[in-house]
Structures are given as C-alpha cells and as structure tokens.
C-alpha cells in the first residue's frame, strides 16, 4: 500500500480550507531568492521562459524543475517558497513559466493547458543537453501537477536522471475538479480565474483577430465556456470535454514508474472525490498518496519560513 499518513497539524485558524488557500496568496512574501531567466526555443517556433535559482553549493548535481498552476508564474509565492527551501538544501531549481505566463504574449495562438506534457519534455531535454545534472526531480502545483503526472505516465521514455516527483493539490480528474470549482462555495475563486483568463484572451485577440473575437470572449461566463471557446480549439481538442478526458492525469497514474508523491488536502475546495487517486496509489508501488486533513488548495501553512508541502517535497526528493 502506498497511502501515506500525514502528521500535518496547522494552527487552528489554518484548519479552515479557505483561509489556508487565500492567506499565502495575500500575506506570504518570500525574500532572499535571486532568479535568472533563460528562454528556451521550442520545436514549433514558440518559446518558454524558465527562471533559475541556485544553491550556495557551486558543484551540486541536483536540480528541481517546478511547475505552477492555472494563471500562475515563476514568481508566485508557492513557487518561490519551494525554490528557496530547495536552494537552502543544495538543490538548484528551475521555476517554469508556462507559455504566455512570463509577461510576454507568445508567438503562437496556442498557449498552455493542463496536458502540455510535450512542453515539459522539451524543457527536460534542454536541461539534459546543456547542463550536467545527474539528479533531477519534478514538482508540480495544481494544474502543473497534472501536467507532471501525465508526463510521467504517458509511456514515453523517462530519462534516468529523473529520480522523483511531487504533485501538490493536483486535479487528477479535470472535469471533476471543474464541477467542484463551479459550486457556490468557490464562486469568488472561479470569478477570479475567469477574469484573468479573459484578460489573457483579450491580449491574444489583438494579436490573432482572425482566430477569436472580442464578442466571443465577452460571452464567456464560466471556465467551461473558456475551455470550449479557446483551450480545446487552440490545442487540437474537439471541445472542453474532449480536453478534460484526454488530459486528466488519473488515467496515466498506473503507468508511472518514477517514485512520485501526490499531496492533496482533504479540505481542498477545488478537488472532487475523483481527484484523490486512492486505488491507483494502492496498486502502483511507485505512486504515493498523502491526504492531509488540512491545507486547502496549495496552502499547507506552518509557522516560520517553510511550509509543510515544501518540507515534504525536500524529504521525498532526498529519500
């Protein structure tokens, strides 16, 4: 059995899932980390920007590649917190900015989605071709966690340098997660996502007016509307349901051979029951699942500088 017990017991106020989710986004400020940007040219003519940060150990061979969630970037506090903790423990890190998330509109109409494992593959290939790391681990948050899990389980050849992986608050079943986000308890979160995504689409409409209209964007009232209008069509899927079905990582978990940990809080209001892959973890000795009672969505507050998920990530990477 690969179900791990959690000892995460935050202060009383942080046992509320919404407070756990919201607090780090508003009040957490990560200091003392320097990032250096590198642009990777992709095979389809587009680019991805990655932000490096380094440990004080100049000869380290350990590298962590960290992937953000929906409408995130490499400067989100959960990304910086993880990078800082790893840097302090002799890991170099790459914080990935998925396409169109680094502050510059990408060259192509397509962008990022929950299934862009080919982009992750190109980042890893770039690292292996240009650097001399022998111990590479992956960490994905939310949507980034789904991308990472899909990458590991799709059946591609995984480089021997990839030693382990951790997914935090991963929506392993995309449609189930969408249904959960649509519930009234998540109205504020959903509206924030919609607002940000529509702003991004309006930027793309200026560059690609022949592909999408402002009136179509304005008409989107939900996340599934956006996925039907843009996400699915721009990335080769029939519609939103086709995208959710083909990109959900849950179906690929049985194939993962790299030691992988999923940490999904029980009180994560973005995750439905299908996002807790208990049976898959029980049946795959390489897959470990931890379901803390608390943590919200990418929360996991602990007093001090290091959050629970950051400590767990380092511990799993160094097993």
PDB file of C-alpha atoms in Angstrom:
ATOM      1  CA  UNK A   1       0.000   0.000   0.000  1.00  0.00           C
ATOM      2  CA  UNK A   2       1.312   3.468  -0.958  1.00  0.00           C
ATOM      3  CA  UNK A   3      -1.098   5.577   1.100  1.00  0.00           C
ATOM      4  CA  UNK A   4       0.990   7.704   3.469  1.00  0.00           C
ATOM      5  CA  UNK A   5      -0.286   9.040   6.765  1.00  0.00           C
ATOM      6  CA  UNK A   6       0.083  12.787   7.281  1.00  0.00           C
ATOM      7  CA  UNK A   7       1.085  14.461  10.531  1.00  0.00           C
ATOM      8  CA  UNK A   8       0.240  17.946   9.281  1.00  0.00           C
ATOM      9  CA  UNK A   9      -1.426  19.874  12.120  1.00  0.00           C
ATOM     10  CA  UNK A  10      -1.505  23.617  11.387  1.00  0.00           C
ATOM     11  CA  UNK A  11      -2.622  26.302  13.836  1.00  0.00           C
ATOM     12  CA  UNK A  12      -6.366  26.230  14.431  1.00  0.00           C
ATOM     13  CA  UNK A  13      -7.271  29.091  12.062  1.00  0.00           C
ATOM     14  CA  UNK A  14      -5.473  27.340   9.193  1.00  0.00           C
ATOM     15  CA  UNK A  15      -7.645  24.272   9.540  1.00  0.00           C
ATOM     16  CA  UNK A  16     -10.193  26.239   7.527  1.00  0.00           C
ATOM     17  CA  UNK A  17      -9.578  25.349   3.865  1.00  0.00           C
ATOM     18  CA  UNK A  18     -10.444  28.796   2.508  1.00  0.00           C
ATOM     19  CA  UNK A  19      -8.089  30.564   4.907  1.00  0.00           C
ATOM     20  CA  UNK A  20      -5.325  28.097   4.001  1.00  0.00           C
ATOM     21  CA  UNK A  21      -5.909  28.791   0.316  1.00  0.00           C
ATOM     22  CA  UNK A  22      -6.176  32.575   0.496  1.00  0.00           C
ATOM     23  CA  UNK A  23      -3.633  33.529   3.162  1.00  0.00           C
ATOM     24  CA  UNK A  24      -0.409  32.658   1.273  1.00  0.00           C
ATOM     25  CA  UNK A  25      -1.582  34.499  -1.845  1.00  0.00           C
ATOM     26  CA  UNK A  26      -2.155  37.723   0.066  1.00  0.00           C
ATOM     27  CA  UNK A  27       0.220  37.766   3.006  1.00  0.00           C
ATOM     28  CA  UNK A  28       3.174  35.478   2.273  1.00  0.00           C
ATOM     29  CA  UNK A  29       6.262  37.291   0.985  1.00  0.00           C
ATOM     30  CA  UNK A  30       9.307  35.230   0.025  1.00  0.00           C
ATOM     31  CA  UNK A  31      12.599  37.087   0.302  1.00  0.00           C
ATOM     32  CA  UNK A  32      16.213  36.202  -0.308  1.00  0.00           C
ATOM     33  CA  UNK A  33      15.884  34.393  -3.627  1.00  0.00           C
ATOM     34  CA  UNK A  34      17.510  35.570  -6.852  1.00  0.00           C
ATOM     35  CA  UNK A  35      16.200  34.332 -10.206  1.00  0.00           C
ATOM     36  CA  UNK A  36      17.938  34.349 -13.579  1.00  0.00           C
ATOM     37  CA  UNK A  37      15.795  33.977 -16.706  1.00  0.00           C
ATOM     38  CA  UNK A  38      16.581  31.723 -19.651  1.00  0.00           C
ATOM     39  CA  UNK A  39      14.491  31.444 -22.821  1.00  0.00           C
ATOM     40  CA  UNK A  40      14.046  28.030 -24.410  1.00  0.00           C
ATOM     41  CA  UNK A  41      13.161  27.953 -28.105  1.00  0.00           C
ATOM     42  CA  UNK A  42      10.554  25.252 -28.750  1.00  0.00           C
ATOM     43  CA  UNK A  43      10.265  22.941 -31.735  1.00  0.00           C
ATOM     44  CA  UNK A  44       7.085  24.625 -33.015  1.00  0.00           C
ATOM     45  CA  UNK A  45       8.700  28.076 -33.152  1.00  0.00           C
ATOM     46  CA  UNK A  46       7.362  29.312 -29.821  1.00  0.00           C
ATOM     47  CA  UNK A  47       9.265  29.823 -26.570  1.00  0.00           C
ATOM     48  CA  UNK A  48       9.132  29.114 -22.844  1.00  0.00           C
ATOM     49  CA  UNK A  49      10.870  31.233 -20.209  1.00  0.00           C
ATOM     50  CA  UNK A  50      12.373  29.473 -17.214  1.00  0.00           C
ATOM     51  CA  UNK A  51      13.703  31.166 -14.083  1.00  0.00           C
ATOM     52  CA  UNK A  52      16.761  29.643 -12.421  1.00  0.00           C
ATOM     53  CA  UNK A  53      17.759  29.968  -8.778  1.00  0.00           C
ATOM     54  CA  UNK A  54      20.854  28.381  -7.329  1.00  0.00           C
ATOM     55  CA  UNK A  55      22.059  26.767  -4.148  1.00  0.00           C
ATOM     56  CA  UNK A  56      25.215  28.004  -2.459  1.00  0.00           C
ATOM     57  CA  UNK A  57      26.860  24.703  -3.443  1.00  0.00           C
ATOM     58  CA  UNK A  58      28.579  25.505  -6.734  1.00  0.00           C
ATOM     59  CA  UNK A  59      29.141  21.876  -7.631  1.00  0.00           C
ATOM     60  CA  UNK A  60      25.670  20.481  -6.935  1.00  0.00           C
ATOM     61  CA  UNK A  61      24.344  17.896  -9.377  1.00  0.00           C
ATOM     62  CA  UNK A  62      20.797  18.165  -8.021  1.00  0.00           C
ATOM     63  CA  UNK A  63      18.107  20.100  -9.888  1.00  0.00           C
ATOM     64  CA  UNK A  64      14.396  20.551  -9.225  1.00  0.00           C
ATOM     65  CA  UNK A  65      12.019  21.647 -12.002  1.00  0.00           C
ATOM     66  CA  UNK A  66       8.937  23.379 -10.549  1.00  0.00           C
ATOM     67  CA  UNK A  67       5.694  23.982 -12.493  1.00  0.00           C
ATOM     68  CA  UNK A  68       2.996  26.471 -11.481  1.00  0.00           C
ATOM     69  CA  UNK A  69      -0.783  26.219 -11.563  1.00  0.00           C
ATOM     70  CA  UNK A  70      -3.581  27.883 -13.526  1.00  0.00           C
ATOM     71  CA  UNK A  71      -2.730  31.527 -14.276  1.00  0.00           C
ATOM     72  CA  UNK A  72       0.409  31.309 -12.173  1.00  0.00           C
ATOM     73  CA  UNK A  73       4.035  32.050 -12.976  1.00  0.00           C
ATOM     74  CA  UNK A  74       7.528  31.536 -11.578  1.00  0.00           C
ATOM     75  CA  UNK A  75       7.102  34.435  -9.141  1.00  0.00           C
ATOM     76  CA  UNK A  76       4.126  33.065  -7.240  1.00  0.00           C
ATOM     77  CA  UNK A  77       4.902  32.702  -3.545  1.00  0.00           C
ATOM     78  CA  UNK A  78       4.377  28.931  -3.557  1.00  0.00           C
ATOM     79  CA  UNK A  79       6.935  28.665  -6.368  1.00  0.00           C
ATOM     80  CA  UNK A  80       9.438  30.941  -4.634  1.00  0.00           C
ATOM     81  CA  UNK A  81       8.945  29.242  -1.272  1.00  0.00           C
ATOM     82  CA  UNK A  82       9.670  25.824  -2.739  1.00  0.00           C
ATOM     83  CA  UNK A  83      12.670  27.111  -4.697  1.00  0.00           C
ATOM     84  CA  UNK A  84      14.106  28.857  -1.633  1.00  0.00           C
ATOM     85  CA  UNK A  85      13.775  25.786   0.594  1.00  0.00           C
ATOM     86  CA  UNK A  86      15.416  23.585  -2.026  1.00  0.00           C
ATOM     87  CA  UNK A  87      18.185  26.134  -2.690  1.00  0.00           C
ATOM     88  CA  UNK A  88      18.992  26.203   1.024  1.00  0.00           C
ATOM     89  CA  UNK A  89      19.400  22.421   0.890  1.00  0.00           C
ATOM     90  CA  UNK A  90      21.840  22.235  -2.032  1.00  0.00           C
ATOM     91  CA  UNK A  91      19.332  21.988  -4.892  1.00  0.00           C
ATOM     92  CA  UNK A  92      19.396  24.264  -7.925  1.00  0.00           C
ATOM     93  CA  UNK A  93      15.909  24.997  -9.223  1.00  0.00           C
ATOM     94  CA  UNK A  94      14.123  25.910 -12.427  1.00  0.00           C
ATOM     95  CA  UNK A  95      10.777  27.659 -11.955  1.00  0.00           C
ATOM     96  CA  UNK A  96       8.881  27.172 -15.200  1.00  0.00           C
ATOM     97  CA  UNK A  97       6.709  29.891 -16.737  1.00  0.00           C
ATOM     98  CA  UNK A  98       4.250  28.013 -18.929  1.00  0.00           C
ATOM     99  CA  UNK A  99       3.546  29.558 -22.346  1.00  0.00           C
ATOM    100  CA  UNK A 100       2.055  33.042 -22.112  1.00  0.00           C
ATOM    101  CA  UNK A 101       2.747  33.228 -18.368  1.00  0.00           C
ATOM    102  CA  UNK A 102       6.092  35.060 -18.316  1.00  0.00           C
ATOM    103  CA  UNK A 103       4.779  38.557 -19.005  1.00  0.00           C
ATOM    104  CA  UNK A 104       5.079  38.433 -22.795  1.00  0.00           C
ATOM    105  CA  UNK A 105       2.469  37.207 -25.290  1.00  0.00           C
ATOM    106  CA  UNK A 106       3.768  34.102 -27.004  1.00  0.00           C
ATOM    107  CA  UNK A 107       4.267  33.865 -30.755  1.00  0.00           C
ATOM    108  CA  UNK A 108       1.628  31.243 -31.459  1.00  0.00           C
ATOM    109  CA  UNK A 109      -2.131  31.243 -30.919  1.00  0.00           C
ATOM    110  CA  UNK A 110      -1.837  28.225 -28.648  1.00  0.00           C
ATOM    111  CA  UNK A 111      -0.857  28.720 -25.027  1.00  0.00           C
ATOM    112  CA  UNK A 112      -0.760  26.307 -22.094  1.00  0.00           C
ATOM    113  CA  UNK A 113      -3.237  23.842 -20.634  1.00  0.00           C
ATOM    114  CA  UNK A 114      -3.396  21.027 -18.094  1.00  0.00           C
ATOM    115  CA  UNK A 115      -1.995  18.498 -20.537  1.00  0.00           C
ATOM    116  CA  UNK A 116       1.036  20.177 -22.145  1.00  0.00           C
ATOM    117  CA  UNK A 117       3.461  17.394 -21.248  1.00  0.00           C
ATOM    118  CA  UNK A 118       5.348  17.856 -24.528  1.00  0.00           C
ATOM    119  CA  UNK A 119       6.474  21.295 -23.334  1.00  0.00           C
ATOM    120  CA  UNK A 120       7.773  19.763 -20.105  1.00  0.00           C
ATOM    121  CA  UNK A 121       9.563  17.126 -22.162  1.00  0.00           C
ATOM    122  CA  UNK A 122      11.310  19.837 -24.199  1.00  0.00           C
ATOM    123  CA  UNK A 123      12.406  21.640 -21.016  1.00  0.00           C
ATOM    124  CA  UNK A 124      13.903  18.427 -19.640  1.00  0.00           C
ATOM    125  CA  UNK A 125      15.603  17.664 -22.963  1.00  0.00           C
ATOM    126  CA  UNK A 126      17.085  21.166 -22.972  1.00  0.00           C
ATOM    127  CA  UNK A 127      18.461  20.713 -19.458  1.00  0.00           C
ATOM    128  CA  UNK A 128      19.944  17.295 -20.197  1.00  0.00           C
ATOM    129  CA  UNK A 129      21.552  18.595 -23.401  1.00  0.00           C
ATOM    130  CA  UNK A 130      23.088  21.719 -21.907  1.00  0.00           C
ATOM    131  CA  UNK A 131      23.809  21.018 -18.244  1.00  0.00           C
ATOM    132  CA  UNK A 132      25.400  18.261 -16.185  1.00  0.00           C
ATOM    133  CA  UNK A 133      22.796  17.450 -13.549  1.00  0.00           C
ATOM    134  CA  UNK A 134      22.610  13.784 -12.587  1.00  0.00           C
ATOM    135  CA  UNK A 135      19.742  14.016 -10.078  1.00  0.00           C
ATOM    136  CA  UNK A 136      16.650  15.797 -11.418  1.00  0.00           C
ATOM    137  CA  UNK A 137      13.313  15.873  -9.591  1.00  0.00           C
ATOM    138  CA  UNK A 138       9.991  17.433 -10.583  1.00  0.00           C
ATOM    139  CA  UNK A 139       7.446  19.382  -8.544  1.00  0.00           C
ATOM    140  CA  UNK A 140       4.076  20.455  -9.948  1.00  0.00           C
ATOM    141  CA  UNK A 141       1.393  22.589  -8.317  1.00  0.00           C
ATOM    142  CA  UNK A 142      -2.300  22.201  -9.171  1.00  0.00           C
ATOM    143  CA  UNK A 143      -2.586  22.311 -12.990  1.00  0.00           C
ATOM    144  CA  UNK A 144       1.211  21.959 -13.120  1.00  0.00           C
ATOM    145  CA  UNK A 145       0.907  18.830 -11.017  1.00  0.00           C
ATOM    146  CA  UNK A 146      -1.499  17.328 -13.539  1.00  0.00           C
ATOM    147  CA  UNK A 147       0.936  18.137 -16.370  1.00  0.00           C
ATOM    148  CA  UNK A 148       3.788  16.483 -14.481  1.00  0.00           C
ATOM    149  CA  UNK A 149       1.805  13.332 -13.621  1.00  0.00           C
ATOM    150  CA  UNK A 150       0.607  12.990 -17.215  1.00  0.00           C
ATOM    151  CA  UNK A 151       4.186  13.373 -18.448  1.00  0.00           C
ATOM    152  CA  UNK A 152       5.426  10.596 -16.173  1.00  0.00           C
ATOM    153  CA  UNK A 153       2.637   8.156 -17.040  1.00  0.00           C
ATOM    154  CA  UNK A 154       2.120   8.565 -20.780  1.00  0.00           C
ATOM    155  CA  UNK A 155       4.554   5.809 -21.707  1.00  0.00           C
ATOM    156  CA  UNK A 156       7.386   7.940 -23.052  1.00  0.00           C
ATOM    157  CA  UNK A 157      10.978   7.092 -22.188  1.00  0.00           C
ATOM    158  CA  UNK A 158      11.805   8.870 -18.934  1.00  0.00           C
ATOM    159  CA  UNK A 159      15.463   9.880 -18.624  1.00  0.00           C
ATOM    160  CA  UNK A 160      17.402   8.028 -15.949  1.00  0.00           C
ATOM    161  CA  UNK A 161      18.334  11.393 -14.414  1.00  0.00           C
ATOM    162  CA  UNK A 162      14.688  11.905 -13.364  1.00  0.00           C
ATOM    163  CA  UNK A 163      14.712  10.432  -9.876  1.00  0.00           C
ATOM    164  CA  UNK A 164      11.465  11.522  -8.212  1.00  0.00           C
ATOM    165  CA  UNK A 165       8.431  13.800  -8.409  1.00  0.00           C
ATOM    166  CA  UNK A 166       5.937  15.545  -6.120  1.00  0.00           C
ATOM    167  CA  UNK A 167       2.493  16.874  -7.099  1.00  0.00           C
ATOM    168  CA  UNK A 168       0.750  19.364  -4.806  1.00  0.00           C
ATOM    169  CA  UNK A 169      -3.043  19.908  -4.934  1.00  0.00           C
ATOM    170  CA  UNK A 170      -3.261  18.109  -8.276  1.00  0.00           C
ATOM    171  CA  UNK A 171      -6.659  17.978 -10.076  1.00  0.00           C
ATOM    172  CA  UNK A 172      -6.114  14.430 -11.352  1.00  0.00           C
ATOM    173  CA  UNK A 173      -9.616  14.404 -12.866  1.00  0.00           C
ATOM    174  CA  UNK A 174     -10.066  17.725 -14.664  1.00  0.00           C
ATOM    175  CA  UNK A 175     -13.810  17.513 -15.190  1.00  0.00           C
ATOM    176  CA  UNK A 176     -14.397  16.525 -11.568  1.00  0.00           C
ATOM    177  CA  UNK A 177     -12.287  19.480 -10.476  1.00  0.00           C
ATOM    178  CA  UNK A 178     -14.218  21.809 -12.783  1.00  0.00           C
ATOM    179  CA  UNK A 179     -17.534  20.631 -11.316  1.00  0.00           C
ATOM    180  CA  UNK A 180     -16.174  21.330  -7.827  1.00  0.00           C
ATOM    181  CA  UNK A 181     -14.946  24.814  -8.744  1.00  0.00           C
ATOM    182  CA  UNK A 182     -18.392  25.558 -10.206  1.00  0.00           C
ATOM    183  CA  UNK A 183     -20.042  25.096  -6.804  1.00  0.00           C
ATOM    184  CA  UNK A 184     -21.249  28.194  -4.923  1.00  0.00           C
ATOM    185  CA  UNK A 185     -18.553  27.792  -2.236  1.00  0.00           C
ATOM    186  CA  UNK A 186     -15.951  28.573  -4.900  1.00  0.00           C
ATOM    187  CA  UNK A 187     -17.720  31.497  -6.596  1.00  0.00           C
ATOM    188  CA  UNK A 188     -15.016  34.049  -5.715  1.00  0.00           C
ATOM    189  CA  UNK A 189     -12.187  31.797  -6.907  1.00  0.00           C
ATOM    190  CA  UNK A 190     -13.984  30.929 -10.131  1.00  0.00           C
ATOM    191  CA  UNK A 191     -14.707  34.569 -10.956  1.00  0.00           C
ATOM    192  CA  UNK A 192     -11.064  35.458 -10.354  1.00  0.00           C
ATOM    193  CA  UNK A 193      -9.912  32.712 -12.733  1.00  0.00           C
ATOM    194  CA  UNK A 194     -12.430  33.800 -15.353  1.00  0.00           C
ATOM    195  CA  UNK A 195     -11.372  37.432 -15.093  1.00  0.00           C
ATOM    196  CA  UNK A 196      -7.683  36.607 -15.504  1.00  0.00           C
ATOM    197  CA  UNK A 197      -8.234  34.149 -18.345  1.00  0.00           C
ATOM    198  CA  UNK A 198     -10.469  36.558 -20.255  1.00  0.00           C
ATOM    199  CA  UNK A 199      -7.865  39.307 -19.881  1.00  0.00           C
ATOM    200  CA  UNK A 200      -5.269  36.966 -21.385  1.00  0.00           C
ATOM    201  CA  UNK A 201      -7.640  36.060 -24.232  1.00  0.00           C
ATOM    202  CA  UNK A 202      -8.235  39.740 -24.997  1.00  0.00           C
ATOM    203  CA  UNK A 203      -4.452  40.159 -25.336  1.00  0.00           C
ATOM    204  CA  UNK A 204      -4.380  37.266 -27.780  1.00  0.00           C
ATOM    205  CA  UNK A 205      -7.352  38.649 -29.690  1.00  0.00           C
ATOM    206  CA  UNK A 206      -5.329  41.750 -30.535  1.00  0.00           C
ATOM    207  CA  UNK A 207      -2.537  39.602 -31.985  1.00  0.00           C
ATOM    208  CA  UNK A 208      -4.800  36.968 -33.582  1.00  0.00           C
ATOM    209  CA  UNK A 209      -8.027  38.821 -34.527  1.00  0.00           C
ATOM    210  CA  UNK A 210      -8.836  36.285 -37.243  1.00  0.00           C
ATOM    211  CA  UNK A 211      -8.966  33.422 -34.736  1.00  0.00           C
ATOM    212  CA  UNK A 212     -11.077  34.824 -31.905  1.00  0.00           C
ATOM    213  CA  UNK A 213     -13.427  37.768 -31.462  1.00  0.00           C
ATOM    214  CA  UNK A 214     -13.919  40.118 -28.551  1.00  0.00           C
ATOM    215  CA  UNK A 215     -17.654  39.341 -28.526  1.00  0.00           C
ATOM    216  CA  UNK A 216     -16.951  35.623 -28.147  1.00  0.00           C
ATOM    217  CA  UNK A 217     -14.627  36.323 -25.233  1.00  0.00           C
ATOM    218  CA  UNK A 218     -17.123  38.665 -23.582  1.00  0.00           C
ATOM    219  CA  UNK A 219     -19.789  35.964 -23.861  1.00  0.00           C
ATOM    220  CA  UNK A 220     -17.797  33.515 -21.710  1.00  0.00           C
ATOM    221  CA  UNK A 221     -19.408  33.258 -18.285  1.00  0.00           C
ATOM    222  CA  UNK A 222     -17.710  30.142 -16.923  1.00  0.00           C
ATOM    223  CA  UNK A 223     -14.463  28.190 -17.094  1.00  0.00           C
ATOM    224  CA  UNK A 224     -16.048  25.578 -19.351  1.00  0.00           C
ATOM    225  CA  UNK A 225     -17.103  28.385 -21.720  1.00  0.00           C
ATOM    226  CA  UNK A 226     -13.451  29.437 -21.973  1.00  0.00           C
ATOM    227  CA  UNK A 227     -12.318  25.856 -22.459  1.00  0.00           C
ATOM    228  CA  UNK A 228     -14.907  25.348 -25.207  1.00  0.00           C
ATOM    229  CA  UNK A 229     -14.044  28.613 -26.952  1.00  0.00           C
ATOM    230  CA  UNK A 230     -10.269  28.622 -26.646  1.00  0.00           C
ATOM    231  CA  UNK A 231      -8.429  25.956 -24.651  1.00  0.00           C
ATOM    232  CA  UNK A 232      -9.803  22.993 -26.580  1.00  0.00           C
ATOM    233  CA  UNK A 233      -9.753  24.518 -30.076  1.00  0.00           C
ATOM    234  CA  UNK A 234      -6.326  26.132 -29.766  1.00  0.00           C
ATOM    235  CA  UNK A 235      -4.755  22.842 -28.683  1.00  0.00           C
ATOM    236  CA  UNK A 236      -6.397  20.350 -31.034  1.00  0.00           C
ATOM    237  CA  UNK A 237      -9.285  19.017 -28.943  1.00  0.00           C
ATOM    238  CA  UNK A 238     -12.890  18.745 -30.124  1.00  0.00           C
ATOM    239  CA  UNK A 239     -14.344  20.585 -27.143  1.00  0.00           C
ATOM    240  CA  UNK A 240     -13.883  21.077 -23.415  1.00  0.00           C
ATOM    241  CA  UNK A 241     -14.993  17.550 -22.504  1.00  0.00           C
ATOM    242  CA  UNK A 242     -12.587  16.043 -25.031  1.00  0.00           C
ATOM    243  CA  UNK A 243      -9.818  18.134 -23.476  1.00  0.00           C
ATOM    244  CA  UNK A 244     -10.716  17.127 -19.906  1.00  0.00           C
ATOM    245  CA  UNK A 245     -10.985  13.452 -20.856  1.00  0.00           C
ATOM    246  CA  UNK A 246      -7.685  13.236 -22.725  1.00  0.00           C
ATOM    247  CA  UNK A 247      -5.619  15.415 -20.385  1.00  0.00           C
ATOM    248  CA  UNK A 248      -6.690  14.184 -16.948  1.00  0.00           C
ATOM    249  CA  UNK A 249      -3.665  12.550 -15.353  1.00  0.00           C
ATOM    250  CA  UNK A 250      -5.630   9.981 -13.341  1.00  0.00           C
ATOM    251  CA  UNK A 251      -5.766   7.561 -16.273  1.00  0.00           C
ATOM    252  CA  UNK A 252      -1.948   7.626 -16.565  1.00  0.00           C
ATOM    253  CA  UNK A 253      -1.087   7.076 -12.896  1.00  0.00           C
ATOM    254  CA  UNK A 254      -0.977   3.288 -13.229  1.00  0.00           C
ATOM    255  CA  UNK A 255       1.934   3.611 -15.665  1.00  0.00           C
ATOM    256  CA  UNK A 256       4.188   5.808 -13.511  1.00  0.00           C
ATOM    257  CA  UNK A 257       7.488   4.115 -12.653  1.00  0.00           C
ATOM    258  CA  UNK A 258       9.316   7.138 -11.219  1.00  0.00           C
ATOM    259  CA  UNK A 259       8.818   7.432  -7.427  1.00  0.00           C
ATOM    260  CA  UNK A 260       6.039  10.006  -7.186  1.00  0.00           C
ATOM    261  CA  UNK A 261       4.195  11.617  -4.270  1.00  0.00           C
ATOM    262  CA  UNK A 262       0.795  13.329  -4.519  1.00  0.00           C
ATOM    263  CA  UNK A 263      -0.254  15.602  -1.628  1.00  0.00           C
ATOM    264  CA  UNK A 264      -3.946  16.539  -1.913  1.00  0.00           C
ATOM    265  CA  UNK A 265      -5.609  18.036   1.150  1.00  0.00           C
ATOM    266  CA  UNK A 266      -8.962  16.611   2.193  1.00  0.00           C
ATOM    267  CA  UNK A 267     -10.365  20.146   2.572  1.00  0.00           C
ATOM    268  CA  UNK A 268      -9.177  21.372  -0.846  1.00  0.00           C
ATOM    269  CA  UNK A 269     -12.310  23.014  -2.225  1.00  0.00           C
ATOM    270  CA  UNK A 270     -11.063  22.692  -5.827  1.00  0.00           C
ATOM    271  CA  UNK A 271     -10.870  18.889  -5.783  1.00  0.00           C
ATOM    272  CA  UNK A 272     -13.793  16.485  -6.128  1.00  0.00           C
ATOM    273  CA  UNK A 273     -13.742  12.864  -4.982  1.00  0.00           C
ATOM    274  CA  UNK A 274     -12.236  11.642  -8.253  1.00  0.00           C
ATOM    275  CA  UNK A 275      -9.139  13.778  -7.639  1.00  0.00           C
ATOM    276  CA  UNK A 276      -7.979  11.529  -4.797  1.00  0.00           C
ATOM    277  CA  UNK A 277      -6.447   8.504  -6.595  1.00  0.00           C
ATOM    278  CA  UNK A 278      -6.559   6.066  -3.675  1.00  0.00           C
ATOM    279  CA  UNK A 279      -6.987   2.896  -5.741  1.00  0.00           C
ATOM    280  CA  UNK A 280      -4.236   3.930  -8.152  1.00  0.00           C
ATOM    281  CA  UNK A 281      -1.811   4.537  -5.286  1.00  0.00           C
ATOM    282  CA  UNK A 282      -2.652   1.180  -3.703  1.00  0.00           C
ATOM    283  CA  UNK A 283      -1.962  -0.627  -6.968  1.00  0.00           C
ATOM    284  CA  UNK A 284       1.245   1.163  -8.049  1.00  0.00           C
ATOM    285  CA  UNK A 285       4.273   0.741  -5.783  1.00  0.00           C
ATOM    286  CA  UNK A 286       5.909   3.819  -7.368  1.00  0.00           C
ATOM    287  CA  UNK A 287       2.974   6.095  -6.549  1.00  0.00           C
ATOM    288  CA  UNK A 288       2.478   7.538  -3.062  1.00  0.00           C
ATOM    289  CA  UNK A 289      -0.592   9.475  -1.939  1.00  0.00           C
ATOM    290  CA  UNK A 290      -0.913  11.662   1.132  1.00  0.00           C
ATOM    291  CA  UNK A 291      -4.264  13.200   2.054  1.00  0.00           C
ATOM    292  CA  UNK A 292      -3.779  15.620   4.969  1.00  0.00           C
ATOM    293  CA  UNK A 293      -6.988  16.731   6.672  1.00  0.00           C
ATOM    294  CA  UNK A 294      -5.947  20.346   6.160  1.00  0.00           C
ATOM    295  CA  UNK A 295      -4.107  22.509   3.662  1.00  0.00           C
ATOM    296  CA  UNK A 296      -6.750  23.881   1.309  1.00  0.00           C
ATOM    297  CA  UNK A 297      -5.550  24.409  -2.256  1.00  0.00           C
ATOM    298  CA  UNK A 298      -1.772  24.945  -2.338  1.00  0.00           C
ATOM    299  CA  UNK A 299      -1.927  26.163   1.259  1.00  0.00           C
ATOM    300  CA  UNK A 300      -0.199  23.997   3.921  1.00  0.00           C
ATOM    301  CA  UNK A 301       0.829  26.887   6.188  1.00  0.00           C
ATOM    302  CA  UNK A 302       3.252  26.274   9.034  1.00  0.00           C
ATOM    303  CA  UNK A 303       4.773  28.921  11.320  1.00  0.00           C
ATOM    304  CA  UNK A 304       8.213  30.014  10.170  1.00  0.00           C
ATOM    305  CA  UNK A 305       9.618  30.222   6.673  1.00  0.00           C
ATOM    306  CA  UNK A 306       8.966  26.674   5.455  1.00  0.00           C
ATOM    307  CA  UNK A 307       5.501  25.358   4.621  1.00  0.00           C
ATOM    308  CA  UNK A 308       4.500  21.719   5.088  1.00  0.00           C
ATOM    309  CA  UNK A 309       4.475  20.866   1.376  1.00  0.00           C
ATOM    310  CA  UNK A 310       7.963  22.345   0.957  1.00  0.00           C
ATOM    311  CA  UNK A 311       9.400  20.216   3.756  1.00  0.00           C
ATOM    312  CA  UNK A 312       7.639  17.121   2.380  1.00  0.00           C
ATOM    313  CA  UNK A 313       8.932  17.814  -1.125  1.00  0.00           C
ATOM    314  CA  UNK A 314      12.551  18.019   0.011  1.00  0.00           C
ATOM    315  CA  UNK A 315      12.174  14.914   2.182  1.00  0.00           C
ATOM    316  CA  UNK A 316      10.737  12.905  -0.724  1.00  0.00           C
ATOM    317  CA  UNK A 317      13.365  14.145  -3.166  1.00  0.00           C
ATOM    318  CA  UNK A 318      16.154  13.028  -0.838  1.00  0.00           C
ATOM    319  CA  UNK A 319      14.821   9.572   0.029  1.00  0.00           C
TER     320      UNK A 319
END
